[in-house]
XYZ file of C-alpha atoms in Angstrom:
767
model
C -310.276 75.565 -73.907
C -311.508 73.623 -76.817
C -309.114 71.101 -78.344
C -307.676 72.029 -81.777
C -305.963 69.748 -84.324
C -302.224 69.987 -84.970
C -301.748 68.434 -88.368
C -298.207 66.880 -88.937
C -297.128 65.689 -92.460
C -299.198 65.424 -95.645
C -298.548 69.029 -96.650
C -299.969 70.724 -93.533
C -299.504 74.344 -92.733
C -297.449 75.806 -89.993
C -298.388 74.624 -86.455
C -301.411 76.527 -85.092
C -299.750 77.111 -81.742
C -297.239 79.476 -83.288
C -298.493 82.978 -83.313
C -296.361 85.960 -84.457
C -293.091 84.314 -83.455
C -294.383 83.149 -80.055
C -295.493 79.727 -78.980
C -299.056 79.619 -77.424
C -298.409 76.838 -74.925
C -302.001 76.770 -73.829
C -303.017 76.049 -77.490
C -300.074 73.557 -77.516
C -301.355 71.771 -74.447
C -304.877 71.496 -75.820
C -303.796 70.461 -79.422
C -304.649 67.047 -80.844
C -301.775 65.720 -82.956
C -303.203 64.197 -86.042
C -301.603 62.657 -89.079
C -301.910 59.641 -91.429
C -301.059 56.251 -90.207
C -298.125 56.208 -92.727
C -296.726 59.351 -91.198
C -297.065 58.010 -87.658
C -295.258 54.853 -88.874
C -292.284 57.016 -90.085
C -292.096 58.728 -86.710
C -292.112 55.318 -85.013
C -289.439 53.971 -87.368
C -287.198 57.016 -86.525
C -287.859 56.528 -82.846
C -289.313 59.940 -82.498
C -292.577 60.441 -80.626
C -295.148 62.720 -82.088
C -295.022 65.149 -79.087
C -291.256 65.403 -79.666
C -291.948 66.415 -83.315
C -294.418 69.008 -82.099
C -291.906 70.340 -79.587
C -289.269 70.412 -82.286
C -291.514 72.337 -84.522
C -291.892 74.819 -81.730
C -288.102 75.277 -81.698
C -288.198 75.601 -85.509
C -290.653 78.448 -85.157
C -288.190 80.606 -83.209
C -286.214 81.708 -86.248
C -286.802 82.822 -89.767
C -284.882 81.292 -92.612
C -283.882 83.825 -95.289
C -284.721 83.388 -99.023
C -281.098 82.295 -99.451
C -281.496 79.851 -96.531
C -284.661 78.437 -97.947
C -282.909 77.953 -101.335
C -279.927 76.268 -99.772
C -282.097 73.866 -97.721
C -284.120 73.140 -100.893
C -281.060 72.231 -102.799
C -279.816 70.090 -99.934
C -283.094 68.334 -99.530
C -283.363 67.608 -103.286
C -279.884 66.186 -103.400
C -280.711 63.489 -100.753
C -280.488 60.097 -102.296
C -279.986 56.465 -101.378
C -279.259 52.982 -102.775
C -280.820 49.586 -102.219
C -278.773 46.661 -100.879
C -279.155 43.112 -102.074
C -282.644 42.256 -103.379
C -283.963 45.614 -102.001
C -283.982 44.193 -98.536
C -281.907 47.065 -97.022
C -281.739 50.727 -97.991
C -278.831 53.103 -97.380
C -279.063 56.900 -97.417
C -282.386 58.843 -97.460
C -285.508 57.202 -98.907
C -288.622 58.953 -100.171
C -290.338 57.634 -96.980
C -287.787 59.085 -94.668
C -288.600 61.064 -91.526
C -286.976 64.048 -92.940
C -289.254 64.225 -95.914
C -292.270 64.481 -93.544
C -290.766 67.427 -91.721
C -289.866 69.096 -94.986
C -293.567 69.496 -96.016
C -293.805 72.582 -93.752
C -291.768 75.707 -93.336
C -291.114 75.279 -89.650
C -290.309 71.619 -90.450
C -287.601 72.709 -92.767
C -286.372 75.031 -90.083
C -286.168 72.102 -87.702
C -284.347 69.989 -90.184
C -281.931 72.823 -90.830
C -281.268 73.406 -87.096
C -280.676 69.632 -86.320
C -278.660 68.713 -89.427
C -276.406 71.747 -89.182
C -275.718 71.054 -85.529
C -274.896 67.362 -86.239
C -272.765 68.270 -89.178
C -270.219 70.044 -86.981
C -270.871 68.739 -83.431
C -272.175 65.122 -83.677
C -275.443 63.698 -82.382
C -274.946 63.548 -78.587
C -273.651 67.152 -78.301
C -276.398 68.463 -80.720
C -279.087 66.831 -78.630
C -277.758 68.708 -75.587
C -277.768 71.981 -77.491
C -281.519 71.343 -78.333
C -282.125 70.769 -74.640
C -280.398 73.916 -73.653
C -282.241 75.837 -76.370
C -285.584 74.554 -74.968
C -284.585 76.178 -71.627
C -283.087 79.271 -73.236
C -286.385 79.886 -75.151
C -288.158 79.474 -71.761
C -290.312 76.650 -73.024
C -292.340 74.822 -70.340
C -290.383 72.102 -68.551
C -293.490 69.761 -68.493
C -293.438 69.640 -72.326
C -289.654 69.138 -72.681
C -288.731 65.933 -74.525
C -286.323 63.601 -72.840
C -282.646 63.590 -73.834
C -283.198 60.310 -75.600
C -285.930 61.868 -77.765
C -283.678 64.832 -78.586
C -281.042 62.184 -79.632
C -283.579 60.517 -81.851
C -284.603 63.794 -83.429
C -281.070 64.864 -84.245
C -280.184 61.361 -85.455
C -283.096 61.337 -87.855
C -282.037 64.661 -89.338
C -278.332 63.955 -89.383
C -276.614 64.055 -92.823
C -279.020 66.336 -94.700
C -276.369 69.007 -95.217
C -273.332 66.756 -95.374
C -272.996 66.988 -99.127
C -273.847 70.742 -99.244
C -271.420 73.524 -98.914
C -272.442 74.380 -95.318
C -269.315 72.767 -93.999
C -267.127 74.725 -96.413
C -268.775 77.899 -95.398
C -267.682 77.143 -91.773
C -264.233 76.313 -93.028
C -264.008 79.726 -94.687
C -264.993 81.430 -91.515
C -262.295 79.747 -89.385
C -259.619 81.820 -91.203
C -256.066 80.643 -90.642
C -255.959 77.366 -88.706
C -252.539 77.985 -87.344
C -253.903 81.059 -85.385
C -256.217 78.608 -83.568
C -254.098 75.467 -83.197
C -250.726 76.889 -82.469
C -252.222 78.619 -79.341
C -254.435 75.728 -78.281
C -253.676 73.274 -75.444
C -254.738 70.343 -77.643
C -253.190 69.247 -80.894
C -256.535 67.991 -82.213
C -258.600 70.686 -83.847
C -261.716 68.558 -83.166
C -261.299 68.694 -79.390
C -261.734 72.548 -79.350
C -265.460 72.527 -78.454
C -267.586 74.790 -76.374
C -270.262 73.758 -73.793
C -273.667 73.104 -75.298
C -275.259 75.930 -73.149
C -273.004 78.423 -74.772
C -273.881 77.319 -78.248
C -277.451 77.512 -77.351
C -277.179 81.002 -75.997
C -275.381 82.104 -79.239
C -278.094 80.434 -81.399
C -280.800 82.210 -79.252
C -279.114 85.452 -80.170
C -279.081 84.616 -83.825
C -282.884 83.766 -83.631
C -283.595 87.186 -82.153
C -281.697 88.937 -84.957
C -283.553 86.872 -87.607
C -286.837 87.926 -86.012
C -285.882 91.545 -85.690
C -285.769 91.541 -81.859
C -282.018 92.554 -81.950
C -280.286 94.676 -84.622
C -276.865 93.052 -83.924
C -274.974 90.723 -81.664
C -271.405 89.977 -80.930
C -269.940 86.494 -80.485
C -266.618 85.818 -78.756
C -264.879 82.526 -78.525
C -262.899 79.703 -80.248
C -263.462 77.508 -83.247
C -267.140 76.994 -82.417
C -267.613 80.519 -83.646
C -267.288 79.167 -87.136
C -270.488 77.138 -86.707
C -272.370 80.247 -85.504
C -270.996 82.195 -88.521
C -271.915 79.443 -90.995
C -275.422 79.195 -89.578
C -275.933 82.985 -89.630
C -274.652 83.232 -93.172
C -275.881 80.023 -94.969
C -279.394 79.873 -93.346
C -280.210 83.342 -92.029
C -278.276 85.504 -94.624
C -277.137 87.861 -91.860
C -274.321 90.314 -92.479
C -271.129 89.231 -90.731
C -267.875 90.623 -89.613
C -265.268 88.063 -88.453
C -261.805 88.778 -87.076
C -259.069 86.902 -85.295
C -257.680 87.665 -81.854
C -255.213 90.254 -83.413
C -258.035 92.175 -85.187
C -257.160 90.795 -88.556
C -260.217 90.555 -90.787
C -261.218 87.012 -91.797
C -264.676 87.518 -93.357
C -266.897 90.629 -94.049
C -270.102 90.918 -96.004
C -271.264 94.152 -94.515
C -270.253 97.661 -95.451
C -268.138 97.872 -92.283
C -267.783 96.397 -88.823
C -270.449 98.654 -87.340
C -272.920 97.652 -90.042
C -272.651 93.899 -89.405
C -275.526 92.213 -87.813
C -273.241 89.517 -86.345
C -269.770 90.315 -85.225
C -267.522 87.422 -84.469
C -264.100 87.553 -82.807
C -261.859 84.670 -82.096
C -260.117 85.081 -78.802
C -258.878 83.289 -75.776
C -260.536 83.326 -72.443
C -257.951 85.577 -71.046
C -258.601 88.260 -73.661
C -262.436 87.941 -73.025
C -262.145 88.761 -69.393
C -259.252 91.226 -69.515
C -260.161 93.351 -72.461
C -263.882 93.006 -73.288
C -266.977 94.034 -71.578
C -269.721 91.470 -71.758
C -273.221 92.970 -72.367
C -276.579 91.473 -73.108
C -275.969 91.288 -76.836
C -272.542 89.735 -76.439
C -272.256 85.817 -76.348
C -269.245 84.031 -75.139
C -268.353 80.522 -76.487
C -265.976 79.173 -73.857
C -263.102 76.888 -74.668
C -262.991 73.092 -74.368
C -261.299 72.991 -70.883
C -264.724 73.304 -69.142
C -265.890 70.193 -71.076
C -263.249 67.650 -70.013
C -264.860 67.039 -66.576
C -268.064 65.943 -68.180
C -268.705 62.230 -68.560
C -271.821 62.311 -70.635
C -269.872 61.811 -73.898
C -267.724 59.050 -75.277
C -264.375 60.371 -76.392
C -265.021 59.815 -79.983
C -268.249 61.899 -79.824
C -266.623 65.029 -78.094
C -265.511 66.714 -81.298
C -266.017 69.774 -83.516
C -265.801 68.973 -87.203
C -265.526 71.420 -90.060
C -265.374 70.111 -93.616
C -262.719 71.439 -95.981
C -262.547 71.063 -99.739
C -260.474 68.148 -101.216
C -258.823 70.684 -103.442
C -256.468 72.376 -101.090
C -257.042 70.264 -97.982
C -253.297 69.307 -97.551
C -252.218 72.908 -97.619
C -255.135 73.883 -95.341
C -254.561 71.291 -92.624
C -250.798 70.634 -92.882
C -249.862 74.183 -93.763
C -246.273 73.863 -92.653
C -245.343 70.392 -94.003
C -247.221 70.403 -97.358
C -245.411 73.416 -98.994
C -242.121 71.939 -97.850
C -242.947 68.525 -99.374
C -244.038 70.186 -102.631
C -240.714 72.056 -102.598
C -238.983 68.632 -102.647
C -241.311 67.032 -105.114
C -238.597 64.658 -106.278
C -238.400 63.053 -102.762
C -242.190 63.115 -102.366
C -242.573 61.410 -105.815
C -240.037 58.721 -104.907
C -241.871 58.132 -101.573
C -245.257 57.768 -103.188
C -244.091 55.958 -106.370
C -242.132 53.287 -104.548
C -244.993 52.932 -101.989
C -247.273 52.206 -105.052
C -244.772 49.658 -106.435
C -244.489 47.690 -103.227
C -248.266 47.493 -102.811
C -248.437 46.369 -106.453
C -246.094 43.503 -105.737
C -248.379 42.037 -103.075
C -251.574 42.770 -105.068
C -250.236 41.045 -108.134
C -248.802 37.999 -106.297
C -245.203 38.739 -107.419
C -242.607 36.218 -106.398
C -240.576 38.703 -104.491
C -242.203 40.607 -101.643
C -239.451 40.584 -99.092
C -240.539 39.993 -95.538
C -244.077 41.345 -96.084
C -246.770 38.907 -95.296
C -249.109 38.199 -98.177
C -251.975 36.904 -96.094
C -252.544 40.225 -94.342
C -252.661 42.230 -97.572
C -256.242 43.064 -98.735
C -255.794 46.092 -101.017
C -256.848 44.576 -104.393
C -258.955 47.582 -105.583
C -257.282 48.982 -108.715
C -256.705 52.459 -107.295
C -254.979 51.180 -104.202
C -251.689 49.928 -105.803
C -249.423 50.347 -108.731
C -250.348 52.765 -111.476
C -253.877 53.060 -110.127
C -252.448 54.323 -106.854
C -250.479 57.054 -108.742
C -253.622 58.167 -110.662
C -255.532 58.216 -107.370
C -253.053 60.735 -105.985
C -254.104 63.394 -108.458
C -257.755 62.537 -108.328
C -257.957 62.735 -104.639
C -255.705 65.736 -104.125
C -256.067 68.116 -107.077
C -253.480 70.476 -105.522
C -250.801 67.877 -106.244
C -251.710 67.801 -109.960
C -249.795 71.077 -110.494
C -246.641 70.023 -108.707
C -243.802 69.967 -111.295
C -242.711 66.454 -112.283
C -244.430 64.744 -109.385
C -246.409 62.422 -111.599
C -243.450 61.501 -113.850
C -241.229 60.745 -110.763
C -243.975 58.483 -109.313
C -244.461 56.638 -112.546
C -240.646 56.081 -113.027
C -240.438 54.857 -109.444
C -243.353 52.521 -109.933
C -241.663 50.838 -112.890
C -238.643 49.684 -110.746
C -238.101 46.265 -109.518
C -239.350 45.262 -105.965
C -235.851 45.283 -104.537
C -235.054 48.682 -106.156
C -238.386 49.990 -104.789
C -237.425 49.015 -101.213
C -233.958 50.657 -101.600
C -235.418 53.786 -103.071
C -238.173 54.112 -100.538
C -235.693 53.772 -97.666
C -233.638 56.575 -99.326
C -236.772 58.796 -99.628
C -237.591 58.194 -95.883
C -234.160 58.972 -94.851
C -234.202 62.183 -96.913
C -237.484 63.306 -95.379
C -236.162 62.632 -91.912
C -232.988 64.587 -92.638
C -234.963 67.571 -94.065
C -237.819 67.658 -91.486
C -236.287 69.194 -88.390
C -239.151 68.220 -86.004
C -238.085 66.802 -82.569
C -238.988 63.308 -83.560
C -237.044 63.308 -86.850
C -234.122 65.057 -85.131
C -234.048 62.217 -82.713
C -234.150 59.607 -85.452
C -231.390 61.358 -87.256
C -229.247 61.498 -84.118
C -230.031 57.875 -83.305
C -231.964 58.950 -80.146
C -235.680 59.223 -81.003
C -237.936 60.653 -78.204
C -239.076 58.014 -75.668
C -242.378 57.796 -73.833
C -245.982 58.081 -74.817
C -246.686 61.166 -76.880
C -243.070 62.420 -76.814
C -242.646 62.282 -80.603
C -245.889 63.902 -81.616
C -245.433 66.849 -83.902
C -247.977 68.680 -86.100
C -245.530 69.417 -88.891
C -243.487 66.335 -89.480
C -242.530 65.739 -93.169
C -242.340 62.023 -92.954
C -245.763 61.744 -91.127
C -247.436 64.079 -93.689
C -246.060 61.994 -96.632
C -247.293 58.862 -94.831
C -250.678 60.595 -94.344
C -251.031 61.293 -98.102
C -250.191 57.633 -98.859
C -252.646 56.350 -96.248
C -255.506 58.627 -97.509
C -254.921 57.490 -101.122
C -255.103 53.901 -99.975
C -258.230 54.599 -97.970
C -260.180 56.808 -100.356
C -259.403 54.810 -103.471
C -261.206 51.905 -101.863
C -264.342 53.878 -101.315
C -267.378 54.212 -103.592
C -268.602 57.783 -102.807
C -272.273 58.135 -103.640
C -272.343 61.821 -102.657
C -269.756 64.638 -103.068
C -268.649 64.859 -99.434
C -265.608 66.662 -98.342
C -263.389 65.322 -95.472
C -263.291 67.101 -92.099
C -260.304 68.859 -90.763
C -260.438 66.748 -87.550
C -260.646 63.591 -89.581
C -257.493 64.423 -91.642
C -255.733 65.117 -88.435
C -256.808 61.825 -87.000
C -255.310 59.955 -89.890
C -252.091 61.917 -89.616
C -251.791 61.106 -85.825
C -252.476 57.353 -86.644
C -249.496 57.485 -89.025
C -247.231 59.270 -86.532
C -248.415 56.926 -83.904
C -246.969 53.946 -85.875
C -243.586 55.713 -86.057
C -243.673 56.413 -82.305
C -244.465 52.755 -81.434
C -241.530 51.503 -83.447
C -239.213 54.107 -82.093
C -240.186 52.993 -78.492
C -239.448 49.443 -79.528
C -235.880 50.444 -80.216
C -235.861 49.450 -83.900
C -233.256 51.979 -84.816
C -234.246 53.076 -88.316
C -238.004 53.029 -88.678
C -238.920 49.791 -90.529
C -240.605 50.071 -93.877
C -243.498 47.933 -92.656
C -244.387 50.740 -90.201
C -244.069 53.382 -92.940
C -246.365 51.287 -95.251
C -248.643 49.893 -92.702
C -248.019 46.303 -93.826
C -247.595 43.094 -91.866
C -244.067 41.689 -91.826
C -242.249 38.634 -90.428
C -239.741 41.170 -89.053
C -242.401 42.874 -86.883
C -242.336 41.632 -83.246
C -246.095 42.238 -83.251
C -246.969 40.397 -86.460
C -250.517 41.210 -87.555
C -250.442 44.596 -85.934
C -251.726 46.304 -89.140
C -253.494 49.537 -88.389
C -255.226 50.608 -91.626
C -256.471 47.429 -93.267
C -257.991 46.284 -89.921
C -260.870 48.688 -90.027
C -261.282 50.588 -93.292
C -264.855 51.555 -92.500
C -263.865 53.073 -89.079
C -261.119 55.087 -90.808
C -263.542 56.264 -93.499
C -266.067 57.241 -90.949
C -263.477 59.156 -89.027
C -262.295 60.974 -92.134
C -265.785 62.181 -92.977
C -267.094 62.911 -89.477
C -263.956 63.731 -87.458
C -264.462 60.873 -84.953
C -264.260 57.078 -84.785
C -267.388 54.986 -84.352
C -267.602 53.277 -81.023
C -266.972 49.624 -80.765
C -266.831 47.411 -77.702
C -264.353 44.854 -78.898
C -262.041 43.988 -81.713
C -264.340 41.202 -82.791
C -267.071 43.797 -83.389
C -264.963 45.350 -86.146
C -264.724 41.955 -87.926
C -268.456 41.334 -87.801
C -269.600 44.870 -88.654
C -270.932 45.077 -92.260
C -272.480 48.561 -92.189
C -272.978 51.426 -89.752
C -274.509 54.924 -89.759
C -273.470 57.641 -87.344
C -273.553 61.432 -87.385
C -275.426 61.227 -90.697
C -272.748 59.264 -92.612
C -273.506 55.708 -93.716
C -270.828 53.195 -94.702
C -271.430 49.629 -95.897
C -269.432 46.777 -97.418
C -269.716 45.892 -101.025
C -270.717 42.365 -99.986
C -274.037 43.768 -98.638
C -275.040 44.666 -102.263
C -274.177 41.345 -103.854
C -272.688 38.040 -103.028
C -269.430 38.016 -105.045
C -266.030 36.514 -105.154
C -264.001 39.058 -107.015
C -261.258 40.449 -104.722
C -261.080 43.700 -106.668
C -264.701 44.639 -105.749
C -265.111 42.794 -102.422
C -262.603 45.210 -100.740
C -264.681 48.202 -101.588
C -266.654 50.291 -99.074
C -269.651 52.456 -100.032
C -270.115 55.804 -98.264
C -273.023 58.294 -98.504
C -274.935 60.625 -96.335
C -277.965 59.156 -94.572
C -279.022 56.134 -92.638
C -279.616 52.351 -92.784
C -283.253 51.378 -93.337
C -285.245 48.260 -93.490
C -288.835 49.075 -94.592
C -289.504 52.234 -92.545
C -287.178 51.337 -89.575
C -283.795 52.981 -89.129
C -280.819 51.126 -87.666
C -277.383 52.196 -86.525
C -275.449 49.075 -87.879
C -275.692 45.818 -89.730
C -273.735 42.824 -88.402
C -273.296 39.179 -89.407
C -275.784 36.593 -88.474
C -273.801 33.760 -87.070
C -273.828 30.816 -89.558
C -272.797 27.410 -88.363
C -270.953 24.816 -90.355
C -273.292 21.939 -89.649
C -274.570 21.179 -93.045
C -275.312 17.889 -94.786
C -273.366 18.014 -98.097
C -273.212 15.484 -100.946
C -269.850 13.678 -101.061
C -267.323 15.170 -103.517
C -266.353 13.127 -106.601
C -262.781 13.484 -107.520
C -260.666 12.921 -110.591
C -256.937 13.140 -111.031
C -255.861 15.941 -113.401
C -252.708 17.052 -114.989
C -251.509 20.609 -114.653
C -253.833 22.145 -117.195
C -256.930 23.907 -116.228
C -259.823 21.354 -116.518
C -261.615 21.805 -119.760
C -264.991 21.245 -118.093
C -265.817 23.819 -115.462
C -268.501 23.217 -112.908
C -271.650 25.111 -113.543
C -274.208 24.782 -110.714
C -277.026 27.176 -110.185
C -278.007 28.509 -106.792
C -280.995 30.484 -105.652
C -279.691 33.457 -103.437
C -281.805 35.290 -100.949
C -280.873 37.769 -98.230
C -281.957 37.233 -94.577
C -282.172 40.229 -92.219
C -283.463 40.148 -88.631
C -283.358 42.574 -85.814
C -280.764 42.014 -83.132
C -281.788 42.215 -79.464
C -281.462 45.845 -78.453
C -283.121 47.271 -81.445
C -280.394 49.393 -83.052
C -278.737 46.597 -85.030
C -279.650 44.342 -87.908
C -278.217 40.865 -88.513
C -277.748 39.867 -92.128
C -276.611 36.806 -94.113
C -277.119 35.094 -97.478
C -278.978 31.876 -97.962
C -277.960 29.745 -100.940
C -280.096 26.794 -102.101
C -280.031 24.275 -104.927
C -281.695 20.970 -105.599
C -279.164 19.234 -103.404
C -277.944 21.728 -100.665
C -278.868 24.717 -98.672
C -276.414 26.918 -96.651
C -276.049 30.318 -95.252
C -273.050 32.579 -95.813
C -272.089 35.610 -93.762
C -271.046 38.641 -95.839
C -267.970 39.328 -93.661
C -267.014 35.695 -94.119
C -266.644 36.507 -97.763
C -263.873 38.947 -96.762
C -261.928 35.742 -96.000
C -261.471 35.651 -99.763
C -259.215 38.730 -99.529
C -256.948 37.023 -97.060
C -256.462 34.016 -99.395
C -255.926 36.098 -102.535
C -252.443 36.921 -103.770
C -250.797 33.996 -102.016
C -249.827 32.359 -105.390
C -247.031 33.914 -107.383
C -247.559 33.862 -111.147
C -246.419 36.252 -113.938
C -249.155 34.937 -116.216
C -246.815 34.941 -119.172
C -243.811 32.582 -118.964
C -244.954 30.181 -116.234
C -247.306 27.808 -118.141
C -244.567 25.298 -118.834
C -243.131 25.194 -115.347
C -243.292 21.892 -113.343
C -246.382 21.356 -111.213
C -247.781 18.466 -109.334
C -250.990 16.607 -110.341
C -254.110 17.581 -108.414
C -257.478 16.178 -107.413
C -260.264 17.977 -109.320
C -263.598 18.181 -107.450
C -265.874 17.360 -110.410
C -269.148 17.334 -108.489
C -270.392 17.180 -104.881
C -269.121 19.340 -101.981
C -267.875 17.390 -99.003
C -264.199 16.670 -99.204
C -262.824 13.303 -97.851
C -260.987 14.965 -94.905
C -263.617 14.363 -92.188
C -262.185 13.401 -88.805
C -258.607 13.044 -90.044
C -255.736 14.720 -88.490
C -253.994 17.306 -90.777
C -250.872 15.117 -91.232
C -253.116 12.211 -92.464
C -254.437 14.261 -95.496
C -252.481 14.235 -98.728
C -252.692 15.947 -102.073
C -253.878 19.120 -103.722
C -257.631 19.683 -104.256
C -258.814 22.041 -106.973
C -262.362 23.372 -107.426
C -262.883 24.240 -111.074
C -265.234 27.094 -111.280
C -265.452 30.205 -113.510
C -263.554 33.158 -111.890
C -266.729 35.094 -110.889
C -268.829 32.109 -110.092
C -270.656 32.457 -106.773
C -270.207 28.710 -106.272
C -266.590 29.528 -105.249
C -268.038 31.012 -102.054
C -270.076 27.854 -101.529
C -266.862 25.845 -102.005
C -265.033 27.967 -99.398
C -267.816 27.173 -96.810
C -267.908 23.568 -97.906
C -264.190 23.134 -97.031
C -264.909 24.224 -93.463
C -267.941 22.016 -93.307
C -265.813 19.113 -94.485
C -263.321 19.505 -91.726
C -263.855 18.839 -87.991
C -261.763 18.948 -84.855
C -258.103 19.852 -85.283
C -258.423 19.803 -89.001
C -260.738 22.829 -89.061
C -258.297 24.878 -86.969
C -255.280 24.129 -89.206
C -257.065 24.659 -92.499
C -256.290 28.458 -92.330
C -252.887 28.008 -93.995
C -253.945 25.476 -96.525
C -256.655 27.278 -98.606
C -255.711 29.422 -101.646
C -258.028 31.622 -103.730
C -257.121 31.688 -107.442
C -257.197 35.143 -108.979
C -256.188 34.591 -112.562
C -252.972 32.628 -111.842
C -252.340 29.623 -114.113
C -252.966 26.196 -112.614
C -249.200 25.096 -112.896
C -248.295 28.083 -110.701
C -251.124 27.268 -108.279
C -249.948 23.756 -107.807
C -246.322 24.791 -107.775
C -247.029 27.241 -104.950
C -248.445 24.381 -102.832
C -246.028 21.652 -103.943
C -244.134 21.800 -100.674
C -247.345 21.332 -98.661
C -248.616 17.839 -97.920
C -252.204 18.954 -98.157
C -253.731 22.078 -99.862
C -256.870 23.303 -101.472
C -257.182 25.742 -104.460
C -260.527 27.394 -105.160
């Protein structure tokens, strides 16, 4: 047979091997894949081989999108966007040169994008790849043309995120019906673990494909939560008539005249009901429960999940259906809990003199919406359903105006009131003085205290995000945050603390904590954000990986630190994390993560010139100009990029890691200053670094260094970052290890307060 050309990209028509809904595999085998070099480059950048694209298009030819489905995909594709990082070196999101845009040039290409992106949206990449492999077999495609599993992974990865900011997830949420009918009868307390085998999902999709092509008039789907995906796919993309009911026969969704007239009938039911009451025929598809999946070892735990998005407006009542109405019914107590939480965070963020036993150096939440009045405003912005709760805002505002000591007392009273009202086994044990012991003994899905903590933790997390797309949270992600909060309570109960300490409630480090530094939330905000919007945590091999990670993209959601957009020194913006649908790109190549390039401290710096100053801010501030450029290079393995900044002037050149700038957050808020009445307070004289960079500390032991050194820069001057590195460069040996407790980052405090704060230290540095 003569060879024929299969054109991919550049506005080609449908593949020529597709004839009347069938794939002509003889024509496929003899086709010559042709496309421009630019298109081939995009395939290579996404890690997808051209033959995989051709095979994927064959899968896309097996179903017909309805007019409604075409419109939905057109809207989703047009909404795709992205943002450049520093100096346009990296790109986050979907660029105009993305792999998806090549596929979207043809009808079957849009079908393929729709299939892959919808699968990933609710199942994740690894599982979706297995569904594609199972579909290949279900459609009886030749085994000798089947792409490898790694290629199916690459294909689903490239399409992931396309529908994340669409309403596809909400359609699935609507088709779930009442969550309690699913969760209360499940063996797992995590909604996200209720997942069916990929072969079952492929069989059900195969049935939908046949209905869309007119082969079958109707089919019936039986199973658990995965039925919501099948329903959303059938409605949002294929515009088929549906009838959905729960295991009691209660109607959940209907867009047909009656049950008999529905093209797709879905019933949620247990395996026992399926085999005792129902007859399985050729047009009935069974989605088995998750039990059959747990013996499989091809998934990491965080990837074995089923995620459905739910709207921010109503998500608390939706996911925490028992506890939320009860909390709203005691809005005075909830307001006291949240308002006093905001007040305590504000004390740490503002550097107030009194912060009790909480440790300032572990607090990093300086973004305006994460503390004080900003925290209270964030409550209503993030959870619109709480805006209508009578007097909640006024109670929070009143509480936030109390003194720090009053806030501690009032928060303890609110916690005790929630424990008394709750009635769950864990809170009963706390009230009786005998909390449940043993791993998992205290877990309860309806705990009032844990739900209140979850609301506070979510406010703290989401207020620190810059959302470039309107993306709703996942049900599984909300549950994961809840269980993290309850896990903190359980740990302290096992430690025999008696009353749960407030540092556990607030997730703050405290000198009273036997595990000082065990701070759950602030340790990995990006991981928590990813979990909230995908339902699973990103994998990491070690704790150090979290500290060095600057950005990552997984399951179609991309997160990156503010410091990748610009080298700054403002703690309010440095703590922000950007989140959007899409991928990390450099040129045309896509990467899973961005990490620090290790920067050594072996620089030759000009010697610092010092002058003794009084307690006033030096009238002459340093004003040095640096050229800044970003450096990115591929890490061995191919999926990661390393990144750092290089700063150069006439006299010095140095590299700075973006995550090293996070060190600024740890050194902010250590100085107490009310910025009003403190200017006349006693302070010690200090050494002002007028020019140069290397301090005269060299090989000295810490006890041999004396005095306070001040770097006089404008508040937002990037030279402050250079000074921070210069301090480490100046020190060697034991001195470098002991500098950690001697560096302070000035954040608007007056110089007298700065020097007063360090007056009891023999040696200190203020930047």
